[in-house]
XYZ file of C-alpha atoms in Angstrom:
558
model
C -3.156 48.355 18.050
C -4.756 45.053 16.715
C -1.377 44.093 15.089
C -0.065 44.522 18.617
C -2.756 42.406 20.224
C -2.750 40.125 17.549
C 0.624 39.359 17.919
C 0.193 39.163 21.742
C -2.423 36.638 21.709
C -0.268 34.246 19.216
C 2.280 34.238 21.842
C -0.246 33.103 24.436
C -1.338 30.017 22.467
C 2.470 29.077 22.405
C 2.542 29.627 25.745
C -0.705 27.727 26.638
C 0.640 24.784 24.350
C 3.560 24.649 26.028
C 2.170 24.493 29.432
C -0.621 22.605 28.699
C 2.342 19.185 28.009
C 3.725 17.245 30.482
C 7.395 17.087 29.628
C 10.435 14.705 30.506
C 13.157 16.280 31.124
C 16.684 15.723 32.298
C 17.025 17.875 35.174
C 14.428 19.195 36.526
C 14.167 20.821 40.229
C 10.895 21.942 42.257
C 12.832 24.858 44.564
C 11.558 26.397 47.746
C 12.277 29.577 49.344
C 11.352 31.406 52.336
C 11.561 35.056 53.463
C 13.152 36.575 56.212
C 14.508 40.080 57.651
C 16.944 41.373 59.878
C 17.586 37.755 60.634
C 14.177 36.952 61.645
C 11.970 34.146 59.394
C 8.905 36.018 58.538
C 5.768 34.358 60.114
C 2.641 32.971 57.956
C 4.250 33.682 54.557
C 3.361 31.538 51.588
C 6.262 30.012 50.605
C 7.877 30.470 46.833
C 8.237 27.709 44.409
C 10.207 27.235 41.290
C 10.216 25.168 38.886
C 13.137 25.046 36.478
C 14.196 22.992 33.320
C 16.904 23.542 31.221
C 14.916 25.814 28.870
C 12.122 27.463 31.311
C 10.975 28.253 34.769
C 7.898 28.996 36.484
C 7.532 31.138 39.500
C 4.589 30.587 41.979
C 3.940 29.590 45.489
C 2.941 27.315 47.814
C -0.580 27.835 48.212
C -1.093 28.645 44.496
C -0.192 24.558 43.945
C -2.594 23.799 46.537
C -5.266 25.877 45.376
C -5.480 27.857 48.771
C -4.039 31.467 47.366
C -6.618 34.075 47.869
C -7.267 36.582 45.059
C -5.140 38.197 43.783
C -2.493 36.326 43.291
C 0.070 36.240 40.476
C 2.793 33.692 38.379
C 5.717 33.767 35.900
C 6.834 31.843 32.714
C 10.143 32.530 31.818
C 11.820 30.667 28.973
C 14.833 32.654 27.502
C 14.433 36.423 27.287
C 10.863 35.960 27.403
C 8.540 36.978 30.867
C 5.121 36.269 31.392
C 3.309 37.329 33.906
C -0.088 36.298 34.729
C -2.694 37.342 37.475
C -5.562 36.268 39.039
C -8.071 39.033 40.118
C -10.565 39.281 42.713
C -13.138 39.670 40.052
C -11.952 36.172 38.677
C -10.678 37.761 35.787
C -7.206 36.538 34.835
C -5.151 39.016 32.511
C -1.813 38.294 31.430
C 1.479 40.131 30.059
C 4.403 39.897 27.925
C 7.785 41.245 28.260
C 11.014 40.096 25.454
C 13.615 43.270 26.914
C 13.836 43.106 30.975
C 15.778 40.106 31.308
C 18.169 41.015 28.350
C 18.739 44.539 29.889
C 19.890 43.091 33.702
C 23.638 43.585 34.420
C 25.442 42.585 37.177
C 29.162 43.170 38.594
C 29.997 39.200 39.245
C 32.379 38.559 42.247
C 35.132 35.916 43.040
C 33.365 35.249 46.530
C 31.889 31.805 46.809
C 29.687 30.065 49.328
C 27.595 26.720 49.954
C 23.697 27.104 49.825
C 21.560 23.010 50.476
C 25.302 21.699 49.646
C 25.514 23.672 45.951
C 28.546 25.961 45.240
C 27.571 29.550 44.581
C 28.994 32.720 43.017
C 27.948 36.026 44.217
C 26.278 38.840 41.536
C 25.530 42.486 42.676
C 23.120 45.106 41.054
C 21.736 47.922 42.067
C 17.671 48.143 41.603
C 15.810 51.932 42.327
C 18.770 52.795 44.826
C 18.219 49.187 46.584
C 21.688 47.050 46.446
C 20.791 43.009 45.621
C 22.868 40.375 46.238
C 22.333 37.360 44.164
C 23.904 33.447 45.224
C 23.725 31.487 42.338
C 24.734 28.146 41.508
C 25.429 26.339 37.632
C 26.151 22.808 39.362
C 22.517 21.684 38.517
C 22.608 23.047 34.966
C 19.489 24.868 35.209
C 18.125 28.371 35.105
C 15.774 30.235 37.657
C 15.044 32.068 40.568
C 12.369 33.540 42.631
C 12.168 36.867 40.909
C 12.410 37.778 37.056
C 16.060 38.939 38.828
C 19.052 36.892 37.519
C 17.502 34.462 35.459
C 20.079 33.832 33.250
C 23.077 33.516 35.334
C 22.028 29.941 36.586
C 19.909 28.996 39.611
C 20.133 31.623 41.776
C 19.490 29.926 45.582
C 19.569 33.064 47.237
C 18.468 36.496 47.228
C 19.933 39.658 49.312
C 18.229 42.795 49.609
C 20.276 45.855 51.343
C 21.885 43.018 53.421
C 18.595 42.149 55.686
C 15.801 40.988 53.484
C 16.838 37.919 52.134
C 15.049 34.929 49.968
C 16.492 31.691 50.683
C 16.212 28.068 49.175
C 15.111 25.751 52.011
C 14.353 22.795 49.740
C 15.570 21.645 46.127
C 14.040 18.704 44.905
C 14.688 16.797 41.685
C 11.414 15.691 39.898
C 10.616 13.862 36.896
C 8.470 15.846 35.124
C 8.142 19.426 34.699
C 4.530 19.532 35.743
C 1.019 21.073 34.468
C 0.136 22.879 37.143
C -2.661 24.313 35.896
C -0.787 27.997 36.506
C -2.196 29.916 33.218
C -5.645 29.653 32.755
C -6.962 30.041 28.869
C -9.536 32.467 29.308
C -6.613 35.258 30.433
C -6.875 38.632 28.731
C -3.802 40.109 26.764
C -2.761 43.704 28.214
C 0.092 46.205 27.470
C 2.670 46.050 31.072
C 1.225 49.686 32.227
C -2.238 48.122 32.343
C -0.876 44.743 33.782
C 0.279 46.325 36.890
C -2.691 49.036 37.069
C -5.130 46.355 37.244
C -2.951 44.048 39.789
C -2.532 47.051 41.887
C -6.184 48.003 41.609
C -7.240 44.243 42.555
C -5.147 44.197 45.826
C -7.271 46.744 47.831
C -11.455 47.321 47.486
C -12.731 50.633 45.692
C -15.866 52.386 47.191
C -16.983 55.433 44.817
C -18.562 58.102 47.076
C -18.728 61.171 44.395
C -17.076 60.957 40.782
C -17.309 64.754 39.380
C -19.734 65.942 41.413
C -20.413 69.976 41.570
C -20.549 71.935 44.864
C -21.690 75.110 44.358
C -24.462 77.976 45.410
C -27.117 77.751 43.447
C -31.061 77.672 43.362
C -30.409 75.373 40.543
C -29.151 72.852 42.547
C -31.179 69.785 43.492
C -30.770 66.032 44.438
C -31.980 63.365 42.477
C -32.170 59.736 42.970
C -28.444 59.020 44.189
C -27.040 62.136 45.175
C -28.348 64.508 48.039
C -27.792 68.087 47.877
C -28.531 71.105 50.462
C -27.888 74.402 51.617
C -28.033 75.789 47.956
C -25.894 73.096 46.468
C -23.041 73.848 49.093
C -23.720 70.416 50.618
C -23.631 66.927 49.003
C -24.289 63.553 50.737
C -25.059 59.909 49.822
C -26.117 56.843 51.314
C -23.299 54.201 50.737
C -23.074 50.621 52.073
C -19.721 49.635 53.612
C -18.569 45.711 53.571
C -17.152 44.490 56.391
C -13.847 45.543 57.197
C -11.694 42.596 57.749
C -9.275 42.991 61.316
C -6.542 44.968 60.734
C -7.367 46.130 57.576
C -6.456 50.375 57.035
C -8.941 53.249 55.444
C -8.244 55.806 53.368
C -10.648 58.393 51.890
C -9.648 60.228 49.210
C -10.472 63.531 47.168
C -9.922 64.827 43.977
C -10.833 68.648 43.272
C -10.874 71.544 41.108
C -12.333 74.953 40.502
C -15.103 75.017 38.408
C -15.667 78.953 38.687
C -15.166 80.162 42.488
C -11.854 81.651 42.526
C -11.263 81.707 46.443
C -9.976 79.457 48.739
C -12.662 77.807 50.653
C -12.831 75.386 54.031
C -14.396 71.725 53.088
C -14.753 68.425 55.188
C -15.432 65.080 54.152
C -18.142 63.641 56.856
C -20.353 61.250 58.053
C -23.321 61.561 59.859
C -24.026 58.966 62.765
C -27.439 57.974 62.922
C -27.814 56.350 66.107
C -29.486 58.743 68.476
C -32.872 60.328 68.169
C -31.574 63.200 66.957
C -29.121 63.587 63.588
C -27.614 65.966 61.593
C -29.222 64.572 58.584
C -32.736 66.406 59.988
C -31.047 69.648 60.107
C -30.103 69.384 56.315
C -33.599 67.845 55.656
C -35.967 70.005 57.949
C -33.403 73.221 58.582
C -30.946 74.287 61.245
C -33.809 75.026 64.386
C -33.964 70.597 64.258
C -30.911 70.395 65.725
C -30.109 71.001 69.937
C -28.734 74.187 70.535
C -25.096 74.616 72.398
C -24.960 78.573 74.376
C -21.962 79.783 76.302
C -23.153 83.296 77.416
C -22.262 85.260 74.402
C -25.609 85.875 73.110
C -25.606 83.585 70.082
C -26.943 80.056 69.723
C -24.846 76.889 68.344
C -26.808 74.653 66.426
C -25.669 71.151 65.902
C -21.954 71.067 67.149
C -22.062 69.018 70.373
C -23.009 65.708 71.461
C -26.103 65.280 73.846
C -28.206 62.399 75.274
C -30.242 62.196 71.831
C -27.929 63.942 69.550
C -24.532 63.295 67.897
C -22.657 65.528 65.705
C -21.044 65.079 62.226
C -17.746 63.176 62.156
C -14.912 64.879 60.128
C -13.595 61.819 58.072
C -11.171 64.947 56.543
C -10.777 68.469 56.852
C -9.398 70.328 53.554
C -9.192 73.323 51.680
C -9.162 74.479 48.314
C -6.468 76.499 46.776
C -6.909 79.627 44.466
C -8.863 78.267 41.461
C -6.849 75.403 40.605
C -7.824 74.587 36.770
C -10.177 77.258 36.481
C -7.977 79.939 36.392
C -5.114 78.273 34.787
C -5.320 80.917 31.903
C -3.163 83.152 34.487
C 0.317 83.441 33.419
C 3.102 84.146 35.496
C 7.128 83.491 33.944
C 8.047 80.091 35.108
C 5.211 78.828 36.898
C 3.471 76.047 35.514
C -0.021 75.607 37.567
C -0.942 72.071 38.979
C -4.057 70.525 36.847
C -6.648 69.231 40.247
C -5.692 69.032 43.903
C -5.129 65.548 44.783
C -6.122 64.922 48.988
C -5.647 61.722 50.940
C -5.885 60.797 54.350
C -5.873 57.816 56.625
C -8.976 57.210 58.830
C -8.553 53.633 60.238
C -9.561 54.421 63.364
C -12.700 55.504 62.440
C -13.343 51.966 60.901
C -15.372 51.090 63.659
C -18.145 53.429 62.874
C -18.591 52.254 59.300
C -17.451 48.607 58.878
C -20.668 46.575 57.584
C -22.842 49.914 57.763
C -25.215 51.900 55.554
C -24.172 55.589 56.135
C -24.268 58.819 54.739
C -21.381 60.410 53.809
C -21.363 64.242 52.923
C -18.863 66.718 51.512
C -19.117 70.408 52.506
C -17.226 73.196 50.178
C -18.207 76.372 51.965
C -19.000 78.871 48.557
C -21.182 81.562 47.556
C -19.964 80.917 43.262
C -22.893 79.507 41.128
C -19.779 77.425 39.076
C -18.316 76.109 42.574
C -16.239 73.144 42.559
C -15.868 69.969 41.120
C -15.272 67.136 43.148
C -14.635 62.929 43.429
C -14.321 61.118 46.613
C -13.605 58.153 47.142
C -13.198 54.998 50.411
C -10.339 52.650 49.863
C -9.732 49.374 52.224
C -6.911 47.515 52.344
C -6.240 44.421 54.064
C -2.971 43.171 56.079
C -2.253 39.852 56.126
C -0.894 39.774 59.296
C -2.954 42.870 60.394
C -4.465 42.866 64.314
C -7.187 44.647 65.231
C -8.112 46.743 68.634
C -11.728 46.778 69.913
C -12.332 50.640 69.933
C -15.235 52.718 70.933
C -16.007 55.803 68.696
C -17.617 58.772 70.787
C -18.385 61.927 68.357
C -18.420 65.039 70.921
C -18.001 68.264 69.138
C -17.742 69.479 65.602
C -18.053 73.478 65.269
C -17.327 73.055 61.076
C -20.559 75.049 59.968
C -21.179 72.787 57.329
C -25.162 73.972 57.112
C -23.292 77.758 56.998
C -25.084 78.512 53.562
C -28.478 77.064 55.335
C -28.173 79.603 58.449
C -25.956 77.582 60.596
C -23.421 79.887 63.385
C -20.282 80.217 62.467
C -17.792 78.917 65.232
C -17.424 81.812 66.974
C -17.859 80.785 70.755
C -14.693 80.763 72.038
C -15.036 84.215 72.490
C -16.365 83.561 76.116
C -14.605 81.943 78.976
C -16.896 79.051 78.823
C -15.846 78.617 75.175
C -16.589 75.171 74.211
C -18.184 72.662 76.721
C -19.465 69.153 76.413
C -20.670 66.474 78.817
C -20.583 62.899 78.027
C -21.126 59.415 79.985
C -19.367 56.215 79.933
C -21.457 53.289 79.890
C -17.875 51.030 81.195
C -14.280 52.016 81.830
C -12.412 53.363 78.759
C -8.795 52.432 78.363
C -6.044 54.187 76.398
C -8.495 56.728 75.575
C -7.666 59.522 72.742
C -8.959 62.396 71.678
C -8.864 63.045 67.406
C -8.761 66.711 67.457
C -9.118 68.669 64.360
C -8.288 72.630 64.369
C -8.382 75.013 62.543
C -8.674 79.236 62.610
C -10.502 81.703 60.428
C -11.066 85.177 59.803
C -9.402 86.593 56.682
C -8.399 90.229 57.200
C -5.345 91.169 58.750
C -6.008 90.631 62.493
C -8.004 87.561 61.853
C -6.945 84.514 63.720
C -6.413 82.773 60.342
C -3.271 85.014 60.071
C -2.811 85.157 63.946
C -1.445 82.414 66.040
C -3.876 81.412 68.906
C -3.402 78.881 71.653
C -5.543 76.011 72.221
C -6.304 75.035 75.686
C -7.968 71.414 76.258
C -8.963 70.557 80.032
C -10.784 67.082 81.087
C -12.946 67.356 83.943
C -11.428 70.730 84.700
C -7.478 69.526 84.640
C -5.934 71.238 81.906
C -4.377 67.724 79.508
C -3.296 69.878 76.471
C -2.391 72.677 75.001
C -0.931 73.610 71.435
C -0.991 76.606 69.105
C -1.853 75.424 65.838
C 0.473 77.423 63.084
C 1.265 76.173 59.640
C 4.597 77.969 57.799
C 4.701 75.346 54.732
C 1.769 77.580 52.765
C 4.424 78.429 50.434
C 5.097 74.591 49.281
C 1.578 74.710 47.579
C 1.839 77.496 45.528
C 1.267 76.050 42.020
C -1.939 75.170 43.006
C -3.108 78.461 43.282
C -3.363 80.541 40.060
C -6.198 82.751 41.320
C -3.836 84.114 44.613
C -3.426 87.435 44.873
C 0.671 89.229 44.589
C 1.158 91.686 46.700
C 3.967 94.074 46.580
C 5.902 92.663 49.546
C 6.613 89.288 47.163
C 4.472 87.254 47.978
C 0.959 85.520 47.137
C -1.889 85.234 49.463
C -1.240 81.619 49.417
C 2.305 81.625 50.701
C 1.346 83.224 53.837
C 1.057 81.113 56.936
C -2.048 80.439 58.641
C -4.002 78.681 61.727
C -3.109 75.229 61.070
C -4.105 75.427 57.296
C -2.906 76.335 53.798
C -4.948 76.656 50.620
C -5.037 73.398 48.352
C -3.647 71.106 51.665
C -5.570 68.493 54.180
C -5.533 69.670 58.182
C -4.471 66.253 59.764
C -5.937 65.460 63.187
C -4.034 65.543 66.508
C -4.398 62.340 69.187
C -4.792 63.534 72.402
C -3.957 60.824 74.895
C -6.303 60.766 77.816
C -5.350 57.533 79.999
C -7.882 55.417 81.397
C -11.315 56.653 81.552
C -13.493 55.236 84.206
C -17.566 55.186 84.029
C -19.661 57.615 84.201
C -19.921 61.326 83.443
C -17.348 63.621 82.059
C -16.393 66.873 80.371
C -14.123 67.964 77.693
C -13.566 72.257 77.598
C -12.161 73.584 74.453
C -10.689 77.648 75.195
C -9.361 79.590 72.681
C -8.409 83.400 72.681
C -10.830 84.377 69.846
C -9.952 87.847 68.765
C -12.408 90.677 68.703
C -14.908 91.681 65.370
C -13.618 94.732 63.408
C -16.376 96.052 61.957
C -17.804 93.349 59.684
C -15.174 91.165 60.301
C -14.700 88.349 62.550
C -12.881 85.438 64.036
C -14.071 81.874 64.386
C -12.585 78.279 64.400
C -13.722 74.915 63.257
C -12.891 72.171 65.466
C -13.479 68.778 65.695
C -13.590 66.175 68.522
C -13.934 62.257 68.330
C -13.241 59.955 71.060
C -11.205 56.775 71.132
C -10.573 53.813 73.012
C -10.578 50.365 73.906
């Protein structure tokens, strides 16, 4: 490995010596291209530039040459079979990467067809890249080598590029220029990497990385406390930290993701990925803290008391970044063989919140994840926030109202399970509008439980939402796909019908899979109060068993 790097690095002080001279040279051309698609110039783009020699080309841009490219941003060197890449990251760290084989290994089927590009005959060269046909217009009349890709550098100067006949890369300028200049484009401090890291690291550098949890346990446990960074409750079921969010530039998307495995509870199990809004009197953060009786009660005639799941003048409830579930002791209980199954390692979930951005861009807030468990082993778990920005991204001034979240994630610290739609009044909450509310939307979250036979987790159950008493929606959430995730689940049980536990479809969930919300378009809202009823035919207790559902509400608009 130091041979390798070794030999790396002597390539780079060739490569810096050779950049770092400002040659004559016969012909040399500064090229320009722009992008387009479907016919249509594409707006704001930073145009290409090439520079090409006889022996070498360099591909950059625009703004790179004037200094104005924001991080990252990344070049080539090309001089024979040779490619280097190089690439500025955010962290001002500049890494850079050799390959001698790509350009050697291109092949192309080279046609008779000819056209004019800025007054330059071309030939036409096809290949075919990961199922993508390219079209290449190339010209040898200036005697030089390049184009705006690594793509058909050696047939000549290649003027235009064709992708599946409506992306295309065009030469809008070709200039002849004295020198072939320093640009400055390789900087001497660049790190040496293998290709695999090289694109890791660019791809890394594009979008910003906020670690929530990296291996973090969830189980039940007396054992389990917090300590300085790390928050844990209701026996270790619960974990939550405080983590500060930059600000999200406009138009910019979210994504949370999880990563988890078994690490000794065999079962499937519900878990959500939430945060806690802190801007009322009132939050669920002094339920976990102080216990369940903190938090305002919800009652709908059935005898039982709520704690915690609506919204209220001085209380809102948790919002469900992502609802999840764990499969059948994924890793753990890999050790079970079955004849040609080969069990997945870690469930990987991911899900796109960008319209809850508004509730957490340039924010301190405490995000939790809930794993509901009664194993002393648990689950092991990493979560992280990912934001990545658009360039030509627009962004919508939206309003963020949590109403309702029946998700019991305090169920291992005594709070009800969601089992009041068992009344007509099933769920209720009142809110008020400050100011009109257009192209408002409900993200509704659903899911049904109760694991024995006649359980509404095996039975399908119509939902039935009304706004101020008019019925706007109505769906019966059912899930047939279970099947699909069956490697994740070692740990299912085989009946003698066939199948596993796991296969079997369910209330809008499957073991080792994410429960994506539903929008619920509302219209215009206009000021003042209003009320959102949630019905659902909850089936009856058998003995010790019994139905409930978690569902979630969160309110958007502009």
């Amino acid at each position: 490995m130091c041979f390798k790097y070794q030999h790396m690095k002597n390539y780079i002080v060739l490569l810096f010596a050779l950049l770092s001279l400002t040659t004559i040279a016969q012909n040399t051309y500064k090229i320009t291209y722009l992008r387009s698609s479907n016919g249509t110039l594409l707006e704001n783009q930073d145009p290409i530039v090439v520079f090409s020699n006889e022996k070498e080309s360099i591909i950059t841009s625009e703004k790179i040459i004037g200094n104005q490219s924001a991080f990252p941003y990344e070049q080539s060197w090309i001089n024979g079979n040779q490619h280097f890449q190089i690439a500025n990251l955010k962290t001002n760290q500049s890494i850079v990467t050799k390959d001698t084989t790509a350009i050697g290994k291109q092949s192309f089927k080279l046609s008779s067809e000819t056209r004019k590009i800025q007054g330059y005959l071309c030939k036409k060269a096809t290949t075919i890249i990961n199922s993508n046909t390219i079209d290449l217009w190339y010209t040898n009349d200036l005697q030089v080598k390049g184009a705006p890709s690594v793509l058909g550098q050696k047939l000549g100067l290649v003027l235009e590029s064709v992708r599946n006949g409506n992306f295309v890369v065009t030469a809008t300028k070709i200039e002849k220029v004295a020198l072939f200049p320093n640009l400055n484009l390789f900087e001497q401090g660049a790190k040496p990497v293998n290709q695999l890291t090289y694109r890791d690291l660019l791809w890394k550098s594009r979008f910003t990385t906020i670690p929530i949890f990296k291996d973090e346990i969830i189980n039940f446990s007396d054992a389990s406390k917090s300590n300085d960074s790390i928050l844990r409750f209701a026996n270790g079921t619960v974990i939550l930290k405080k983590v500060t969010i930059p600000v999200i530039e406009k138009g910019s998307q979210l994504f949370i993701d999880l990563v988890a495995q078994s690490n000794g509870d065999a079962y499937d199990r519900t878990g959500t990925i939430f945060m806690i809004p802190m801007d009322k009197k009132t939050s669920f953060l002094d339920g976990l803290q102080k216990g369940v009786k903190t938090l305002p009660v919800f009652e709908n005639g059935n005898g039982k008391s709520y704690q915690g799941i609506v919204a209220t003048e001085d209380y809102n409830p948790i919002i469900e970044l992502m609802r999840f579930f764990t499969p059948f002791g994924i890793k753990q209980y890999n050790t079970i063989q079955l004849k040609d199954k080969t069990w997945e390692d870690q469930v990987n979930y991911r899900q796109d919140i960008t319209e809850l951005t508004n509730a957490m861009s340039n924010k301190e807030i405490y995000i939790g994840t809930f794993i509901g468990n009664y194993d002393k082993g648990g689950h092991k778990v990493s979560v992280n926030l990912t934001i990545h920005p658009e360039e030509n991204g627009t962004a919508k001034s939206t309003t963020l109202l949590p109403l309702f979240t029946t998700t019991n994630v305090m169920e291992m610290a005594g709070q009800e399970y969601g089992t009041l739609f068992n009344s007509e009044k099933g769920l209720t909450v009142t809110f008020t509008l400050d100011q009109d509310l257009k192209k408002a939307r409900l993200r509704y979250i659903t899911t049904g439980h109760g694991g024995w036979e006649n359980g509404d987790e095996f039975v399908p159950k119509k939902n039935t939402l009304l706004l101020d008493g008019k019925e706007v929606f109505h769906i019966t959430p059912w899930r047939e796909d279970c099947g699909s995730y069956r490697l994740y689940n070692p740990a299912s049980g085989n009946f003698l019908n066939g199948l596993s536990s796991s296969d079997y479809s369910r209330s809008n969930w499957c073991p080792g899979m994410v429960t994506y919300p539903m929008y619920i378009d509302l219209g215009e809202l206009k000021a003042g109060k209003h009320t959102i009823q949630v019905k659902i035919p909850q089936g009856k207790p058998e003995g010790s068993s019994f139905s409930s559902w978690n569902i979630s509400g969160v309110l958007i608009g502009e």
